[in-house]
Each structure stands twice: as C-alpha cells, then as structure tokens.
Amino acid sequence: MPQLVESIRTFFEGLGTLPSWQRIVASMDPVAWALILLLGGAVVVGLFFSLTTRRSFLQPDEIEATPQMLLARLKQDPTRLPPVAIVSRLGSDATLELLEYGDQIRTNEWRYKWSTVREELLTILSAQNAFGPTYALARYYRSADRQEPDTLRIRRTALIHKLSQLRYVEPDASGHAAELRIRAHPAEVEGDLGFEGETLWLLPDEPAPAATGPLVELELIEFRTLQDADVRINIRRSPTVGGGFRLTMHKRHGMWVVTDEQIEWVS
C-alpha cells in the first residue's frame, strides 16, 4: 500500500515538470500549425456530414420500414414496388388491405396499373402454405367462414378472383345489366355470392333463357378430392368479347385458395 501511494505521488509531481502551453505553442513551427489546422478541419467536417447525412438518409429508410407509410404510398401508385417486395415489406394483413383498397377504385388510370399488380399479389400469396397468407386470401375472397358450405365458398372465391371484390361487370352499350348464371348440382346449397346483378341458379341440364346483356357463368364444381376442386367461369361482356377460365383450388387450413388458372377460350 505505501508503494502505491508513493507511485501516485510521484506521478502527480511529474506532471509539474511538463512544459506549459505557452512553451508548447512557442516551440511549434509552421508544419505543426498546418497539421493542427488540418486535424481541426477534419473533425468539424466529419461532425457536419455525420449530422446532415444521418438525417437525410434515415428519413426514407424510416418511411419504407413503416408498413403503414409504405401502404399509403402504394395506394397512390401500386407500381411503386414489385409485387414480391410489396408482400415482403407489408406482410399478409397490410397486403390484404391494399388488395381491398385497390378493388374499390374504378378510374381507368388506376385499373390499368392495378390489374397486373393485383394478379401477381394473389399469385404470390397463394404460393405460400403458411396460415397467415392463406387466411388473408380467404378474407379477401370473403370465404373465411368454415361453417359455410364449401361449394358457396368456392363459387364466391372464383367470382372475386376474376371480378375483384366488387363482383361487377359493366353494362353493355345498350345499358343492359350483367347477369350471373350458376350451374349447380341438385343437392348444392344456394346462397348469396355478392354478385352485383341478377343471379340465376340452374340445374345441370336445365334450359337457360336468352341473355340480354353481359353474362357471367359458373359451371358445375368438379371435386377431385375433398381438398382439391376445379370450377369453370365464363365472362361474356358482349356477344363478341369474353373469355373462359378454369380455376384450380386447394383447401388449406380449412380455407379455399386459387392455386392455378388456365385460359380455355378468349374472344
């Protein structure tokens, strides 16, 4: 202990032998002064850029890291990011919100941008087997209620998949409203599919009245297994314009999602 005290005393006594600031300044030559000025300038410049660039670069990162801020920007322009990046950054729930929002806008400019983005978003979500994306799709298709008959959920899913959540086809040039016709098995439960227009349920061989306007047709559901089904949907916007599609659906976590789509005819 005495040795430690003596060492400390010797150290502080040695400080008194150091040259004063006045002697140090007086002994400095022009080269030393130049080095001091360069060092000081470097410190000032470093502090300035550290503060200014930190603020300017963090702002965009913070915006993109916030799903709600990114979602707000995508609602203005859905092509701002590739669909894969949208799902990755937003997650299932916010992507669902974007899908629901996008389907409500009817302006031509928006629909031109939205149609491709929507199709790719649905494809990306349907390719994931996790519960979150599946549940988001089921809510988008308005078919998340597992107590509802499978046939109704499959048909509603097909309608929304091809016509968006609006389930609407514009009237023809003469103003005739669109009609939905459903070919159903006699034992199939009829229900509300949310189509905006008249809905007619028909037996497989029942004659159908002549169409007076745009026509949407849902054919018989073909169950390959209890978990896999195909359904055809034909959309005739006019006698010369339309298309037929075959949708393949798979049941995941008790909910139906579209896993494949084939174009069977187009005119």
Coordinates of C-alpha atoms in Angstrom, one line a residue:
M1 CA 0.0 0.0 0.0
P2 CA 2.8 2.6 0.8
Q3 CA 4.4 1.8 -2.6
L4 CA 1.1 2.5 -4.4
V5 CA 0.7 5.9 -2.6
E6 CA 4.3 6.7 -3.4
S7 CA 3.8 5.9 -7.1
I8 CA 0.7 8.1 -7.3
R9 CA 2.6 11.0 -5.6
T10 CA 5.5 10.6 -8.0
F11 CA 3.1 10.6 -11.0
F12 CA 1.5 13.9 -10.0
E13 CA 4.8 15.5 -9.2
G14 CA 6.0 14.5 -12.7
L15 CA 3.0 16.4 -14.2
G16 CA 4.5 19.6 -12.9
T17 CA 7.7 19.1 -15.0
L18 CA 5.7 19.0 -18.3
P19 CA 6.2 22.1 -20.4
S20 CA 3.5 24.8 -20.2
W21 CA 1.1 25.5 -23.0
Q22 CA 2.9 28.7 -23.7
R23 CA 6.2 26.9 -24.3
I24 CA 4.5 24.3 -26.5
V25 CA 2.9 27.0 -28.6
A26 CA 6.2 28.9 -28.8
S27 CA 8.1 25.8 -30.0
M28 CA 5.6 24.9 -32.8
D29 CA 6.8 25.5 -36.4
P30 CA 4.6 26.2 -39.5
V31 CA 4.3 22.5 -40.3
A32 CA 3.0 21.7 -36.8
W33 CA 0.4 24.5 -37.1
A34 CA -0.7 23.2 -40.5
L35 CA -1.2 19.7 -39.1
I36 CA -3.2 21.1 -36.2
L37 CA -5.5 23.1 -38.5
L38 CA -6.0 20.1 -40.8
L39 CA -6.9 17.9 -37.9
G40 CA -9.4 20.5 -36.6
G41 CA -10.9 21.0 -40.0
A42 CA -11.3 17.2 -40.4
V43 CA -13.1 17.0 -37.1
V44 CA -15.5 19.8 -38.0
V45 CA -16.3 18.4 -41.4
G46 CA -16.8 15.0 -40.0
L47 CA -19.3 16.2 -37.4
F48 CA -21.2 18.3 -40.1
F49 CA -21.6 15.4 -42.5
S50 CA -22.4 13.0 -39.7
L51 CA -25.3 15.1 -38.6
T52 CA -26.7 16.1 -42.0
T53 CA -26.4 12.7 -43.9
R54 CA -27.8 10.9 -40.9
R55 CA -31.0 12.9 -41.1
S56 CA -31.3 12.8 -44.9
F57 CA -30.7 9.1 -45.3
L58 CA -32.7 7.9 -42.3
Q59 CA -35.9 9.5 -43.4
P60 CA -36.6 7.3 -46.5
D61 CA -35.5 4.2 -44.6
E62 CA -37.8 5.0 -41.7
I63 CA -40.7 5.5 -44.2
E64 CA -40.1 2.3 -46.0
A65 CA -39.6 0.4 -42.7
T66 CA -43.1 1.5 -41.6
P67 CA -45.7 -0.7 -43.3
Q68 CA -48.5 1.9 -42.9
M69 CA -46.4 4.7 -44.6
L70 CA -45.4 2.3 -47.4
L71 CA -49.1 1.2 -47.7
A72 CA -50.2 4.8 -48.0
R73 CA -47.7 5.4 -50.9
L74 CA -48.8 2.2 -52.7
K75 CA -52.4 3.4 -52.5
Q76 CA -51.3 6.4 -54.6
D77 CA -49.2 4.3 -57.0
P78 CA -49.4 0.4 -56.8
T79 CA -46.5 0.1 -59.2
R80 CA -44.0 1.8 -56.8
L81 CA -42.6 -1.6 -55.8
P82 CA -42.5 -5.0 -57.4
P83 CA -45.3 -7.3 -56.0
V84 CA -42.8 -9.6 -54.4
A85 CA -41.3 -6.6 -52.5
I86 CA -44.8 -5.4 -51.5
V87 CA -45.7 -8.7 -49.9
S88 CA -42.3 -9.0 -48.2
R89 CA -42.4 -5.5 -46.7
L90 CA -46.1 -5.2 -45.9
G91 CA -46.9 -8.7 -44.7
S92 CA -50.1 -10.5 -45.2
D93 CA -52.5 -8.2 -43.4
A94 CA -51.3 -5.0 -45.0
T95 CA -51.2 -6.6 -48.4
L96 CA -54.9 -7.6 -47.8
E97 CA -55.7 -4.0 -47.0
L98 CA -54.0 -2.9 -50.3
L99 CA -56.0 -5.6 -52.3
E100 CA -59.3 -4.4 -50.8
Y101 CA -58.5 -0.8 -51.4
G102 CA -57.3 -1.4 -55.0
D103 CA -60.5 -3.2 -55.9
Q104 CA -62.7 -0.3 -54.9
I105 CA -61.1 2.3 -57.3
R106 CA -62.7 2.3 -60.7
T107 CA -60.8 5.0 -62.6
N108 CA -59.3 3.8 -65.8
E109 CA -55.8 5.0 -64.9
W110 CA -55.8 3.1 -61.6
R111 CA -57.3 -0.1 -63.1
Y112 CA -54.6 0.0 -65.8
K113 CA -51.9 -0.1 -63.2
W114 CA -53.8 -2.2 -60.7
S115 CA -54.8 -5.3 -62.7
T116 CA -51.3 -6.7 -63.2
V117 CA -50.2 -5.9 -59.6
R118 CA -53.4 -7.5 -58.2
E119 CA -52.9 -10.6 -60.2
E120 CA -49.3 -11.0 -59.1
L121 CA -50.1 -10.3 -55.4
L122 CA -52.8 -13.1 -55.4
T123 CA -50.3 -15.5 -57.1
I124 CA -47.6 -14.8 -54.5
L125 CA -49.9 -15.2 -51.6
S126 CA -51.5 -18.4 -52.9
A127 CA -48.0 -19.9 -53.4
Q128 CA -47.4 -19.7 -49.6
N129 CA -48.6 -22.5 -47.4
A130 CA -48.4 -20.7 -44.1
F131 CA -51.6 -19.8 -42.2
G132 CA -51.2 -16.0 -42.4
P133 CA -51.2 -15.7 -46.2
T134 CA -53.9 -18.3 -46.5
Y135 CA -56.1 -16.6 -44.0
A136 CA -55.5 -13.2 -45.7
L137 CA -56.6 -14.7 -49.1
A138 CA -59.7 -16.3 -47.5
R139 CA -60.7 -12.9 -46.1
Y140 CA -60.1 -11.3 -49.4
Y141 CA -62.3 -13.9 -51.1
R142 CA -64.9 -13.4 -48.4
S143 CA -64.8 -17.1 -47.7
A144 CA -63.1 -17.4 -44.3
D145 CA -66.2 -18.8 -42.6
R146 CA -65.6 -22.5 -42.2
Q147 CA -69.2 -23.1 -41.3
E148 CA -70.3 -22.1 -44.7
P149 CA -70.7 -24.9 -47.4
D150 CA -67.6 -25.5 -49.4
T151 CA -69.5 -25.0 -52.7
L152 CA -70.6 -21.5 -51.8
R153 CA -67.1 -20.6 -50.7
I154 CA -65.6 -22.0 -53.9
R155 CA -68.0 -20.1 -56.1
R156 CA -67.5 -16.8 -54.2
T157 CA -63.8 -17.2 -54.4
A158 CA -64.0 -17.8 -58.2
L159 CA -66.1 -14.6 -58.7
I160 CA -63.8 -12.4 -56.6
H161 CA -60.7 -13.9 -58.2
K162 CA -61.9 -12.9 -61.7
L163 CA -64.1 -9.8 -61.0
S164 CA -62.5 -8.3 -57.8
Q165 CA -64.3 -7.8 -54.6
L166 CA -66.9 -5.7 -56.4
R167 CA -68.1 -8.7 -58.3
Y168 CA -69.3 -6.4 -61.0
V169 CA -69.4 -6.4 -64.8
E170 CA -70.2 -3.1 -66.6
P171 CA -73.5 -2.9 -68.6
D172 CA -73.3 -3.3 -72.3
A173 CA -73.6 -0.4 -74.8
S174 CA -77.4 -0.6 -74.6
G175 CA -77.4 -0.3 -70.8
H176 CA -78.3 -3.9 -70.1
A177 CA -77.0 -5.1 -66.7
A178 CA -74.9 -8.2 -66.2
E179 CA -76.4 -11.5 -65.1
L180 CA -74.8 -14.4 -63.1
R181 CA -75.9 -17.9 -64.0
I182 CA -74.8 -20.8 -61.9
R183 CA -75.0 -24.5 -63.0
A184 CA -75.3 -26.4 -59.7
H185 CA -75.8 -30.0 -58.6
P186 CA -79.4 -30.6 -57.3
A187 CA -78.0 -31.1 -53.7
E188 CA -75.9 -28.0 -53.8
V189 CA -76.8 -25.3 -51.3
E190 CA -77.8 -22.0 -52.8
G191 CA -76.7 -18.8 -51.2
D192 CA -75.6 -15.2 -51.7
L193 CA -72.4 -14.8 -53.7
G194 CA -72.4 -11.0 -53.6
F195 CA -72.7 -10.5 -57.3
E196 CA -73.9 -7.0 -58.4
G197 CA -76.7 -8.0 -60.6
E198 CA -79.3 -10.7 -61.1
T199 CA -78.3 -14.3 -60.1
L200 CA -79.9 -17.3 -61.6
W201 CA -79.3 -20.9 -60.3
L202 CA -79.8 -23.6 -62.8
L203 CA -79.7 -27.4 -62.7
P204 CA -77.1 -29.1 -65.0
D205 CA -79.5 -29.8 -67.8
E206 CA -82.0 -27.0 -67.2
P207 CA -82.6 -24.8 -70.3
A208 CA -81.4 -21.2 -69.8
P209 CA -83.2 -18.1 -71.1
A210 CA -81.6 -16.0 -73.7
A211 CA -79.1 -13.4 -72.4
T212 CA -80.0 -9.8 -72.9
G213 CA -76.7 -8.3 -71.6
P214 CA -73.3 -9.2 -70.2
L215 CA -73.2 -12.7 -68.8
V216 CA -71.1 -14.5 -66.1
E217 CA -71.4 -18.3 -65.9
L218 CA -70.2 -20.6 -63.2
E219 CA -70.2 -24.2 -64.2
L220 CA -70.5 -27.3 -62.0
I221 CA -67.8 -27.7 -59.4
E222 CA -65.5 -30.7 -60.1
F223 CA -64.2 -32.2 -56.9
R224 CA -61.1 -34.3 -57.5
T225 CA -60.7 -34.8 -53.7
L226 CA -62.2 -33.3 -50.6
Q227 CA -59.2 -30.8 -50.7
D228 CA -59.0 -30.1 -54.4
A229 CA -61.6 -28.7 -56.9
D230 CA -61.9 -27.2 -60.3
V231 CA -64.5 -24.7 -61.4
R232 CA -65.0 -23.0 -64.8
I233 CA -66.1 -19.4 -65.1
N234 CA -67.1 -17.8 -68.3
I235 CA -67.3 -14.0 -68.6
R236 CA -69.1 -12.7 -71.7
R237 CA -69.0 -8.9 -71.7
S238 CA -70.7 -8.8 -75.2
P239 CA -71.6 -11.4 -77.8
T240 CA -68.1 -11.0 -79.3
V241 CA -66.0 -10.2 -76.3
G242 CA -65.3 -12.5 -73.4
G243 CA -63.2 -15.4 -72.0
G244 CA -63.5 -18.7 -70.3
F245 CA -61.3 -19.8 -67.4
R246 CA -60.6 -22.9 -65.4
L247 CA -59.7 -22.3 -61.8
T248 CA -58.0 -24.9 -59.7
M249 CA -58.5 -24.5 -55.9
H250 CA -56.9 -26.2 -52.9
K251 CA -58.2 -26.3 -49.4
R252 CA -55.6 -25.2 -46.9
H253 CA -56.2 -24.8 -43.2
G254 CA -59.9 -25.3 -43.9
M255 CA -60.0 -22.4 -46.5
W256 CA -60.0 -22.4 -50.3
V257 CA -57.4 -20.6 -52.4
V258 CA -56.8 -20.4 -56.1
T259 CA -53.6 -22.3 -57.0
D260 CA -53.8 -22.3 -60.8
E261 CA -55.7 -20.6 -63.6
Q262 CA -56.0 -21.7 -67.2
I263 CA -57.5 -19.7 -70.1
E264 CA -59.7 -22.1 -72.0
W265 CA -61.0 -19.6 -74.6
V266 CA -61.0 -15.9 -75.4
S267 CA -62.7 -13.8 -78.0

